XYZ file of N, CA and C in Angstrom:
777
model
N -6.473 -17.175 1.955
C -6.767 -15.287 1.799
C -6.706 -14.946 0.314
N -6.958 -13.746 0.406
C -6.627 -13.197 -0.785
C -6.304 -11.635 -0.406
N -4.790 -11.622 -0.905
C -4.537 -10.504 -0.286
C -4.097 -9.546 -0.873
N -4.057 -8.315 -1.248
C -3.756 -7.130 -1.905
C -2.731 -6.185 -1.693
N -1.602 -6.141 -2.194
C -0.728 -5.432 -1.725
C -0.527 -3.968 -2.707
N -0.404 -2.654 -1.745
C -0.186 -1.589 -2.311
C 1.366 -1.442 -2.999
N 2.211 -0.915 -3.733
C 3.383 -0.667 -4.126
C 3.271 0.886 -4.632
N 4.525 1.334 -4.953
C 4.408 2.411 -5.670
C 5.860 2.164 -6.129
N 5.822 2.725 -7.781
C 7.242 3.333 -7.969
C 7.526 5.038 -8.230
N 8.593 4.694 -7.517
C 9.294 6.281 -6.881
C 10.661 6.499 -7.357
N 10.844 7.536 -7.492
C 12.484 7.926 -7.735
C 13.440 7.400 -6.615
N 14.529 6.826 -7.159
C 15.659 6.559 -6.271
C 16.104 7.512 -5.363
N 15.764 6.960 -3.868
C 16.433 8.008 -2.794
C 17.567 8.480 -3.139
N 18.738 7.977 -4.088
C 20.097 8.418 -4.217
C 20.254 8.980 -5.419
N 19.016 9.533 -6.261
C 19.357 10.005 -7.444
C 18.807 12.080 -6.936
N 19.058 12.355 -8.141
C 18.765 13.914 -8.105
C 17.851 13.886 -8.476
N 16.911 14.759 -7.544
C 15.409 15.033 -8.230
C 14.980 15.932 -8.606
N 13.891 16.596 -9.374
C 13.648 17.951 -9.783
C 11.990 18.006 -10.206
N 11.518 19.120 -9.830
C 10.629 19.407 -10.496
C 10.194 20.162 -11.706
N 9.085 19.658 -12.578
C 8.488 20.186 -13.540
C 7.257 20.685 -13.475
N 7.049 21.660 -13.814
C 5.449 21.991 -13.674
C 4.681 21.947 -12.793
N 5.179 21.761 -11.493
C 4.904 21.440 -10.184
C 5.152 19.707 -9.981
N 5.325 19.038 -10.506
C 5.314 17.614 -10.879
C 6.398 17.089 -10.538
N 6.693 15.638 -9.726
C 8.242 15.655 -9.510
C 8.314 14.689 -11.011
N 9.528 15.170 -11.474
C 9.997 14.342 -12.455
C 9.854 12.470 -12.392
N 9.341 11.779 -13.090
C 9.052 10.559 -12.932
C 9.991 9.822 -14.241
N 10.091 8.128 -14.313
C 10.689 7.580 -15.096
C 12.003 7.674 -15.465
N 12.932 8.600 -14.790
C 14.173 8.615 -15.307
C 15.679 7.520 -14.521
N 15.009 7.570 -12.891
C 15.877 6.381 -11.874
C 14.535 6.387 -11.044
N 13.464 5.294 -11.452
C 12.951 5.063 -10.337
C 13.023 3.487 -10.163
N 12.130 3.329 -9.226
C 12.625 2.139 -8.228
C 11.345 1.421 -7.737
N 11.495 0.606 -7.100
C 9.936 -0.100 -6.371
C 10.311 0.742 -5.084
N 9.345 1.258 -4.759
C 9.700 2.083 -3.214
C 10.108 0.712 -2.012
N 11.024 1.661 -1.708
C 12.020 0.515 -0.699
C 11.048 -0.135 1.037
N 10.360 0.742 1.670
C 9.795 0.528 2.229
C 8.340 -0.449 1.688
N 8.022 -0.496 0.584
C 6.825 -1.164 -0.089
C 7.410 -2.919 -0.053
N 8.689 -2.974 -0.339
C 9.641 -4.289 -0.004
C 8.949 -4.964 1.372
N 8.470 -4.737 2.372
C 8.053 -5.080 3.207
C 6.853 -5.447 3.527
N 6.070 -5.004 2.759
C 4.723 -4.803 2.532
C 4.345 -6.208 1.735
N 5.403 -6.389 0.554
C 5.249 -7.713 -0.383
C 5.602 -8.864 0.202
N 6.589 -8.380 1.162
C 7.205 -9.731 2.069
C 6.200 -10.172 2.823
N 5.351 -9.261 3.552
C 4.561 -9.387 4.574
C 3.370 -10.305 4.441
N 2.869 -9.882 2.686
C 2.038 -10.390 2.501
C 2.204 -11.824 1.643
N 3.495 -12.156 0.971
C 4.043 -13.268 0.568
C 4.142 -14.300 1.706
N 4.625 -13.654 2.765
C 4.930 -15.086 3.873
C 3.116 -15.356 4.132
N 2.281 -14.657 4.087
C 1.344 -14.734 5.252
C 0.722 -16.143 4.015
N 0.380 -15.740 2.562
C 0.134 -16.681 1.843
C 0.973 -17.914 2.109
N 2.569 -17.926 2.205
C 3.065 -19.346 2.409
C 2.588 -19.800 3.181
N 1.889 -19.203 4.303
C 1.437 -19.573 5.991
C 0.058 -20.644 5.168
N -0.723 -19.851 5.236
C -2.339 -19.645 5.083
C -2.912 -20.436 3.966
N -2.303 -19.974 2.788
C -2.453 -20.159 1.119
C -3.414 -19.152 1.127
N -3.397 -19.327 -0.495
C -4.184 -18.195 -0.693
C -3.432 -17.439 -2.004
N -3.614 -16.307 -2.535
C -2.856 -15.872 -3.205
C -2.421 -13.735 -2.966
N -1.697 -13.549 -3.791
C -0.921 -11.839 -3.763
C -1.348 -11.420 -4.759
N -2.252 -10.277 -4.712
C -2.164 -9.303 -6.131
C -1.512 -7.965 -5.502
N 0.013 -8.014 -6.755
C -0.016 -6.292 -6.055
C -0.342 -5.270 -7.179
N -0.701 -4.171 -6.435
C -1.221 -2.925 -7.152
C -0.653 -2.156 -7.060
N -0.708 -0.751 -8.336
C -0.024 0.445 -7.801
C -0.885 1.122 -8.650
N -0.470 2.335 -8.911
C -1.496 3.356 -9.644
C -0.070 4.481 -10.258
N 0.269 4.951 -11.588
C 1.206 5.592 -12.007
C 1.148 5.458 -13.563
N 2.219 5.902 -14.159
C 2.437 5.808 -15.368
C 2.750 4.511 -15.823
N 3.281 4.400 -17.108
C 3.412 2.852 -17.862
C 4.589 2.241 -17.017
N 5.278 3.233 -16.812
C 6.729 2.776 -16.563
C 6.448 2.249 -14.800
N 5.114 2.465 -14.288
C 5.176 1.834 -13.024
C 5.080 0.561 -12.842
N 5.241 -0.332 -14.011
C 4.809 -1.630 -14.131
C 6.549 -2.518 -13.625
N 7.431 -1.531 -13.658
C 8.452 -1.834 -13.248
C 8.467 -2.024 -11.756
N 7.627 -1.634 -11.560
C 8.085 -1.917 -9.721
C 7.131 -3.354 -9.027
N 5.709 -3.669 -10.013
C 5.126 -4.739 -9.981
C 5.747 -5.944 -10.137
N 6.704 -5.982 -11.341
C 7.543 -6.656 -11.740
C 8.345 -7.263 -10.550
N 8.919 -6.034 -9.877
C 9.702 -6.411 -8.846
C 8.990 -7.076 -7.760
N 7.861 -7.086 -7.371
C 6.861 -7.167 -6.484
C 6.322 -8.961 -7.032
N 6.707 -8.600 -8.539
C 5.875 -10.591 -8.754
C 7.334 -11.460 -8.402
N 8.292 -10.582 -8.484
C 9.065 -11.484 -8.436
C 9.932 -11.946 -7.094
N 9.551 -11.121 -6.278
C 9.242 -11.252 -4.785
C 8.380 -12.360 -4.290
N 7.698 -12.638 -5.330
C 6.445 -13.529 -4.902
C 5.025 -13.242 -4.637
N 4.625 -12.455 -5.219
C 3.324 -11.834 -5.544
C 2.860 -12.929 -7.121
N 1.881 -12.928 -7.206
C 1.025 -13.939 -7.818
C 0.462 -13.512 -9.055
N 0.483 -12.330 -8.975
C -0.035 -11.275 -10.090
C -0.207 -10.127 -9.872
N -0.491 -8.953 -10.334
C -0.365 -7.407 -10.709
C -1.693 -6.948 -11.503
N -1.851 -5.911 -10.950
C -2.245 -4.796 -11.886
C -1.894 -3.374 -11.419
N -1.830 -2.324 -12.664
C -1.734 -1.369 -12.797
C -2.439 -0.331 -13.383
N -2.808 0.671 -12.631
C -4.115 1.448 -12.930
C -2.961 2.625 -13.305
N -3.422 2.951 -14.880
C -2.589 4.194 -15.518
C -3.512 4.557 -16.266
N -3.583 5.944 -16.296
C -4.318 7.092 -16.570
C -3.860 8.462 -16.930
N -3.582 8.843 -18.036
C -3.507 10.782 -18.013
C -3.971 11.573 -17.278
N -5.375 11.255 -16.867
C -5.997 12.032 -16.326
C -5.818 11.518 -14.652
N -4.640 10.898 -14.308
C -4.166 10.590 -12.795
C -2.834 11.223 -12.720
N -2.438 11.626 -13.552
C -1.285 12.513 -13.243
C -1.243 13.760 -12.545
N -0.520 13.571 -10.840
C -0.406 14.763 -9.972
C -1.551 14.396 -8.930
N -1.982 13.132 -8.690
C -3.471 13.012 -8.016
C -2.160 12.952 -6.748
N -3.333 13.805 -5.604
C -2.785 13.958 -4.085
C -3.815 12.621 -3.689
N -3.446 12.384 -2.265
C -3.576 11.376 -1.381
C -5.390 11.047 -1.746
N -5.995 11.908 -2.199
C -7.804 11.869 -1.968
C -7.976 11.087 -2.990
N -7.411 11.596 -4.448
C -8.061 10.736 -5.448
C -6.753 9.449 -5.851
N -6.066 9.220 -5.239
C -5.075 8.209 -5.228
C -5.973 7.096 -4.400
N -6.365 7.452 -3.400
C -6.825 6.328 -2.606
C -8.441 5.863 -2.964
N -9.182 7.221 -3.453
C -10.808 6.690 -4.157
C -9.913 5.841 -5.535
N -8.898 5.896 -5.958
C -8.472 4.811 -7.031
C -8.369 3.767 -6.793
N -7.486 3.678 -5.811
C -6.784 2.164 -5.510
C -8.176 1.358 -5.074
N -8.714 2.524 -4.094
C -10.211 1.533 -3.055
C -10.542 0.948 -4.750
N -11.415 1.177 -5.540
C -11.752 1.381 -7.014
C -11.652 0.166 -7.527
N -9.841 -0.022 -7.094
C -8.971 -1.416 -8.238
C -9.329 -2.290 -6.977
N -9.288 -2.010 -6.015
C -9.498 -3.358 -5.132
C -10.867 -3.663 -4.702
N -11.967 -2.818 -5.573
C -13.186 -3.410 -4.878
C -13.234 -4.418 -6.403
N -12.618 -4.138 -7.357
C -12.856 -4.791 -9.049
C -12.059 -5.659 -8.829
N -10.948 -5.878 -8.053
C -9.860 -7.257 -7.819
C -10.864 -8.397 -6.574
N -11.798 -7.955 -5.877
C -12.470 -8.764 -5.569
C -13.551 -9.001 -5.477
N -14.098 -8.719 -6.802
C -15.320 -8.717 -7.520
C -16.427 -8.272 -7.161
N -16.631 -7.381 -6.222
C -17.864 -6.895 -5.096
C -17.933 -5.152 -5.429
N -18.808 -4.826 -5.350
C -19.359 -3.567 -5.585
C -19.214 -2.727 -4.284
N -19.126 -3.322 -3.450
C -18.867 -2.435 -1.772
C -17.858 -3.480 -1.175
N -17.150 -2.060 -0.041
C -15.990 -2.740 0.723
C -15.254 -3.111 -0.247
N -14.673 -4.359 0.093
C -13.474 -5.471 -0.564
C -13.416 -6.520 -1.482
N -15.175 -6.779 -1.230
C -15.273 -8.375 -2.174
C -14.652 -9.207 -1.089
N -14.040 -10.228 -2.268
C -13.540 -11.209 -1.317
C -11.933 -11.073 -1.180
N -11.265 -9.857 -1.011
C -10.512 -9.461 -0.524
C -10.326 -9.509 0.726
N -9.364 -10.303 1.550
C -9.386 -10.153 2.908
C -8.801 -9.187 3.923
N -7.503 -9.217 3.074
C -6.213 -8.004 3.273
C -5.757 -7.072 2.837
N -5.372 -5.748 2.677
C -5.025 -5.039 1.921
C -3.886 -4.469 2.522
N -2.537 -4.687 1.971
C -1.227 -4.542 2.901
C -0.944 -3.134 2.215
N -0.049 -2.413 2.981
C 0.768 -1.146 2.624
C 2.135 -0.851 2.887
N 3.163 -0.554 3.031
C 4.671 0.207 3.366
C 3.718 1.087 4.704
N 4.842 1.801 5.192
C 4.601 2.408 6.096
C 4.554 4.112 5.497
N 5.348 4.237 4.620
C 5.378 5.838 3.315
C 5.753 5.413 2.154
N 6.117 5.852 1.468
C 6.396 6.224 0.363
C 7.703 7.480 0.437
N 8.957 7.022 -0.237
C 10.273 7.854 0.074
C 10.215 8.867 -0.906
N 8.927 9.172 -1.518
C 9.107 10.220 -2.575
C 8.321 11.679 -1.884
N 7.403 10.875 -1.163
C 6.449 12.328 -0.091
C 6.485 12.148 1.166
N 6.823 10.871 1.452
C 7.077 10.396 3.173
C 6.459 11.379 3.950
N 4.577 11.149 3.530
C 3.328 11.432 3.995
C 2.912 10.804 5.221
N 2.868 9.412 5.102
C 2.263 8.057 5.322
C 0.867 8.007 5.947
N -0.091 9.259 4.731
C -1.211 9.286 5.012
C -2.146 8.197 3.805
N -2.209 7.611 2.944
C -2.574 6.808 2.384
C -3.083 5.637 2.582
N -2.574 5.101 3.911
C -3.181 3.880 4.345
C -4.451 4.362 5.057
N -4.156 5.158 5.830
C -5.624 5.379 6.326
C -6.503 6.019 5.740
N -6.351 6.712 4.503
C -7.287 7.074 3.645
C -7.918 5.901 2.692
N -6.778 5.516 2.573
C -7.428 4.181 1.452
C -8.473 3.120 2.808
N -8.313 2.849 4.111
C -8.860 2.316 4.815
C -10.470 3.054 4.807
N -10.352 4.399 4.576
C -11.529 4.968 4.850
C -12.495 4.953 3.632
N -11.558 4.623 2.077
C -12.644 4.880 1.431
C -13.492 3.076 1.178
N -12.143 1.877 1.672
C -13.146 0.784 1.644
C -14.079 0.481 2.821
N -13.686 1.270 3.833
C -14.705 1.251 5.083
C -14.302 -0.036 5.931
N -13.058 -0.075 5.771
C -12.291 -1.352 6.746
C -11.390 -0.630 7.827
N -11.372 -1.489 8.814
C -10.309 -0.957 10.217
C -9.123 -0.941 9.459
N -8.265 0.036 10.135
C -6.676 0.254 9.580
C -5.972 0.275 10.580
N -4.741 -0.807 11.084
C -3.876 -0.941 11.393
C -2.979 -1.034 11.487
N -2.023 0.726 11.593
C -1.185 0.837 10.805
C 0.203 0.549 11.603
N 1.498 0.824 11.395
C 2.448 0.619 11.380
C 3.194 -0.256 12.160
N 2.963 -1.556 11.833
C 2.915 -2.888 12.445
C 4.416 -3.446 12.251
N 4.816 -3.598 13.109
C 5.976 -4.240 13.473
C 6.119 -6.080 13.317
N 5.238 -6.397 13.780
C 5.050 -7.793 13.763
C 3.208 -7.796 13.118
N 3.449 -9.007 12.076
C 1.864 -9.066 11.832
C 1.283 -10.690 11.941
N -0.160 -10.875 12.124
C -0.384 -11.870 12.351
C -1.884 -12.572 11.904
N -1.996 -13.243 10.789
C -3.484 -13.229 10.845
C -4.188 -14.692 11.224
N -5.221 -14.717 12.055
C -5.989 -15.644 13.117
C -7.179 -16.263 12.366
N -7.927 -16.789 13.109
C -9.709 -17.223 12.344
C -10.158 -15.965 12.541
N -10.574 -15.049 10.985
C -11.433 -14.018 11.125
C -10.894 -13.047 11.307
N -9.301 -12.597 12.118
C -9.264 -11.532 12.039
C -7.493 -11.441 11.740
N -7.142 -10.349 12.114
C -5.708 -9.863 12.212
C -5.299 -9.111 13.518
N -3.902 -9.342 14.050
C -3.593 -9.289 14.892
C -1.988 -8.316 14.542
N -1.830 -7.163 15.027
C -0.585 -6.579 14.763
C 0.027 -6.323 16.114
N 1.465 -5.850 16.062
C 2.109 -5.483 17.421
C 3.132 -4.300 16.982
N 2.682 -2.673 17.640
C 3.181 -1.947 16.982
C 4.130 -0.953 18.363
N 5.322 -0.171 18.055
C 5.692 0.251 19.354
C 5.452 1.977 18.640
N 4.801 2.493 19.743
C 4.372 4.047 19.586
C 5.399 5.138 21.074
N 6.183 5.408 20.852
C 7.219 5.836 21.777
C 7.658 4.923 22.619
N 7.424 4.867 23.946
C 7.787 4.197 24.616
C 6.659 2.813 25.022
N 5.910 2.960 24.183
C 4.274 2.399 24.349
C 4.206 0.766 23.138
N 4.137 -0.121 23.848
C 4.293 -1.319 23.128
C 2.749 -1.894 22.740
N 2.365 -1.545 21.945
C 0.441 -2.034 21.900
C 0.150 -3.292 20.875
N -0.522 -4.026 21.415
C -0.984 -5.503 20.574
C -2.609 -4.917 20.116
N -2.707 -4.545 18.416
C -3.915 -4.544 18.325
C -4.601 -5.576 17.398
N -5.918 -5.880 17.333
C -6.563 -6.533 16.529
C -8.053 -5.924 15.741
N -8.458 -6.524 14.970
C -9.383 -6.231 14.107
C -10.030 -7.354 12.884
N -11.264 -7.607 12.925
C -12.102 -8.735 12.367
C -11.102 -8.212 10.351
N -11.508 -9.302 9.776
C -11.344 -9.081 8.329
C -12.367 -8.740 7.502
N -12.688 -7.918 7.188
C -11.283 -7.713 6.062
C -10.873 -6.454 6.511
N -9.677 -6.360 6.359
C -8.822 -5.400 7.427
C -7.767 -4.707 6.037
N -7.026 -3.579 6.562
C -5.872 -2.774 5.894
C -4.630 -2.826 7.118
N -3.379 -3.242 6.663
C -2.592 -3.022 7.667
C -1.426 -2.471 6.979
N -0.628 -1.189 7.394
C 0.776 -0.866 6.677
C 1.408 -1.664 7.782
N 2.989 -1.705 7.070
C 3.865 -2.684 7.887
C 5.094 -1.308 7.800
N 6.014 -1.579 8.817
C 7.024 -1.089 9.165
C 8.485 -1.593 8.761
N 9.544 -1.005 8.498
C 10.836 -1.796 7.906
C 11.375 -2.472 9.078
N 10.682 -2.595 10.050
C 11.223 -3.657 10.822
C 10.070 -4.589 11.562
N 9.278 -5.155 10.364
C 8.291 -6.158 10.318
C 8.599 -7.337 9.876
N 9.719 -7.234 8.912
C 10.634 -8.822 8.253
C 12.043 -7.379 7.363
N 12.318 -9.064 7.140
C 13.668 -8.885 6.040
C 13.534 -9.201 4.464
N 12.805 -8.467 3.783
C 12.581 -8.540 2.413
C 13.605 -9.776 1.766
N 12.997 -10.297 1.083
C 13.897 -11.923 -0.151
C 14.134 -11.010 -0.737
N 15.529 -11.558 -1.291
C 15.942 -11.458 -2.894
C 15.766 -12.112 -3.843
N 14.818 -11.764 -4.561
C 14.501 -13.135 -5.848
C 16.022 -13.168 -6.620
N 15.833 -14.950 -6.457
C 16.803 -15.734 -7.267
C 16.492 -15.391 -8.945
N 17.474 -15.976 -9.963
C 17.043 -15.990 -10.955
C 15.915 -16.654 -11.297
N 15.926 -17.741 -10.627
C 14.533 -18.466 -10.921
C 12.871 -17.676 -10.840
N 13.360 -17.085 -9.566
C 11.931 -16.106 -9.195
C 11.680 -15.386 -10.052
N 12.862 -14.622 -10.990
C 13.136 -13.547 -11.709
C 12.631 -13.791 -13.414
N 12.728 -15.080 -13.505
C 12.283 -15.626 -14.836
C 10.633 -16.330 -14.753
N 10.458 -16.917 -13.238
C 9.141 -16.837 -13.312
C 8.241 -15.721 -13.533
N 8.498 -14.592 -12.626
C 8.001 -13.585 -13.039
C 7.209 -12.704 -14.158
N 8.067 -13.135 -15.302
C 7.867 -13.032 -16.776
C 6.670 -13.700 -17.280
N 6.127 -14.866 -16.393
C 4.887 -15.471 -17.064
C 3.997 -15.269 -15.883
N 4.049 -14.388 -15.187
C 3.060 -13.811 -14.391
C 1.982 -13.019 -14.837
N 0.468 -12.966 -14.614
C -0.074 -12.159 -15.016
C -0.709 -10.839 -14.590
N 0.068 -9.663 -15.502
C -0.188 -8.283 -15.222
C -1.249 -7.141 -16.364
N -2.456 -7.198 -15.575
C -3.102 -6.131 -15.964
C -2.847 -4.443 -16.049
N -3.376 -3.880 -17.331
C -3.515 -2.313 -17.167
C -4.723 -1.790 -17.103
N -5.012 -1.259 -16.069
C -6.798 -0.710 -15.770
C -6.740 0.721 -16.431
N -7.685 1.392 -16.829
C -7.489 2.483 -16.832
C -9.048 3.098 -15.929
N -8.997 4.522 -15.958
C -10.117 5.249 -15.156
C -11.588 4.640 -15.702
N -11.737 4.503 -16.978
C -13.083 4.012 -17.393
C -13.308 2.617 -16.823
N -12.021 1.550 -17.062
C -11.820 0.551 -16.208
C -12.814 0.091 -15.099
N -12.611 1.225 -14.109
C -13.098 1.085 -12.695
C -13.863 1.717 -12.546
N -14.791 2.357 -13.758
C -16.435 3.245 -13.469
C -15.780 4.872 -12.926
N -14.739 5.272 -12.959
C -14.277 6.595 -12.252
C -14.015 7.806 -13.292
N -14.665 8.840 -12.859
C -14.857 10.252 -13.772
C -13.298 10.594 -13.393
N -12.501 11.622 -13.887
C -11.220 11.946 -13.691
C -11.668 13.015 -12.665
N -11.179 13.154 -11.198
C -11.184 14.050 -10.267
C -10.291 14.973 -10.188
N -9.994 16.573 -10.286
C -9.173 16.988 -9.626
C -8.713 16.911 -8.303
N -7.297 17.001 -7.572
C -6.760 16.847 -6.708
C -6.837 17.968 -5.840
N -7.416 17.765 -3.959
C -7.489 18.686 -3.584
C -6.113 19.570 -2.715
N -5.070 19.243 -3.655
C -3.941 19.496 -2.910
C -2.822 20.382 -4.238
N -2.777 21.141 -4.641
C -1.728 21.943 -5.502
C -0.356 22.289 -5.159
N 0.493 21.944 -5.993
C 2.040 22.146 -5.588
C 1.922 24.582 -6.181
N 1.903 24.720 -5.077
C 1.803 26.364 -5.745
C 3.180 26.823 -6.128
N 4.012 26.445 -5.645
C 5.504 26.864 -6.189
C 6.625 25.974 -5.555
N 7.614 25.797 -6.194
C 9.100 24.995 -6.195
C 10.231 25.488 -6.316
N 11.163 25.317 -5.759
C 12.201 25.793 -6.027
C 13.375 24.901 -5.349
N 15.088 24.965 -5.539
C 15.792 24.350 -5.351
C 16.801 24.506 -4.222
N 16.521 23.580 -3.360
C 17.340 24.037 -2.209
C 18.503 24.935 -2.278
N 18.984 25.645 -1.576
C 20.638 26.215 -1.961
C 21.487 25.203 -1.320
N 22.528 25.129 -1.888
C 23.631 24.563 -1.402
C 24.367 24.752 -0.442
N 24.782 24.227 0.469
C 25.092 24.402 1.883
C 26.616 24.919 1.523
N 26.701 26.293 2.402
C 27.889 27.363 2.422
C 29.624 26.573 3.069
N 30.270 26.885 2.371
C 31.551 26.245 2.692
C 31.712 26.747 4.311
N 32.247 25.589 5.121
C 32.381 25.818 6.699
C 33.302 26.713 6.646
N 33.290 26.905 8.318
C 34.911 27.846 8.688
C 35.885 26.958 9.364
N 36.818 26.786 9.181
C 37.960 26.210 9.836
C 38.740 27.369 10.324
N 38.894 26.591 12.113
C 39.722 27.352 12.937
C 41.210 26.792 13.289
N 42.237 26.836 13.132
C 43.390 26.412 14.250
C 43.619 26.871 15.352
N 43.299 25.707 16.357
C 43.382 25.865 17.339
C 44.788 26.318 17.870
N 45.097 27.200 18.096
C 46.286 27.732 18.839
C 45.887 28.677 20.359
N 44.853 27.776 21.152
C 44.667 27.780 22.531
C 43.426 28.688 22.883
N 42.816 29.537 21.222
C 41.822 29.750 21.831
C 40.465 30.015 21.151
N 40.846 28.348 20.344
C 39.292 27.910 19.599
C 38.417 27.722 20.444
N 38.112 27.853 21.832
C 37.013 27.445 22.374
C 36.432 28.601 22.637
N 36.832 29.445 22.968
C 36.343 30.858 22.936
C 35.762 31.082 21.885
N 36.533 31.148 20.617
C 35.932 31.460 19.351
C 34.497 31.015 19.057
N 34.854 29.821 19.129
C 33.791 28.926 19.133
C 32.527 29.656 20.121
N 32.679 29.921 21.576
C 31.199 30.068 21.767
C 31.329 31.377 21.803
N 31.755 32.414 21.456
C 31.362 33.746 20.697
C 30.597 33.833 19.181
N 31.032 32.465 18.330
C 30.143 32.175 17.473
C 29.000 32.150 17.457
N 28.734 31.065 18.429
C 27.535 30.479 18.832
C 26.500 31.607 19.652
N 27.032 32.721 19.993
C 26.313 33.281 20.636
C 26.010 34.737 19.900
N 27.064 34.884 18.777
C 26.754 35.819 17.566
C 25.662 35.179 16.973
N 25.552 34.079 16.420
C 24.269 33.277 15.615
C 23.370 33.040 16.726
N 23.126 33.384 17.927
C 22.146 32.897 18.607
C 21.870 31.612 18.535
N 22.831 30.514 18.613
C 22.613 29.035 19.007
C 23.056 28.930 19.906
N 22.961 29.619 21.426
C 22.929 29.587 22.748
C 21.726 30.319 23.652
């Protein structure tokens, strides 16, 4: 099997985030998107079972190479970084278009996915949390999209997932090639040991720009019109209960139209 796993380099969720000129500042405390670790684990586990190779793919600035190195440490065989100044501020439409072109090049074909059997993504990126990319990327590649998989299996020419939607448990299948997004319930990502970290340094990592993919710069369809910091939380009200706290709380709820 030939699997491409898409990952993203995002600001650490515990770090202080800030915007400049309508863009989220990156490169200060960035890490591999935590939900993409489940995608890498799913891809590597499938190759361990069926044979083949895993190619980690990301789009971003030069620092995004760190996310790919982490994926290589977790078991990916090679990696590709798509980096171009013209891609700064890309929305999901431009991102899907660019990643699709990279997957076609990885697959050696001009249409579809070439010899890439499966594309795996996480359920969302923790910087934006839109969950739009899996569907947009599948549309660009013209392949079926099986999203929010809690379990993933590959059989003879098809892929089967299990997912939970509300109170309903669904089992879906699609012929390969296909795209699957996995949730954080799909597996427990492995923690690379020292030997895996050292081996990752010798694995191939290529950097491509838009010209290498045969693409022209495109304006994003979405723009940030304004941004402002969320105001800090005001100090709470402390009441000493002298027997009337219940009535005072009820009066406060009524006054603030919370009941």
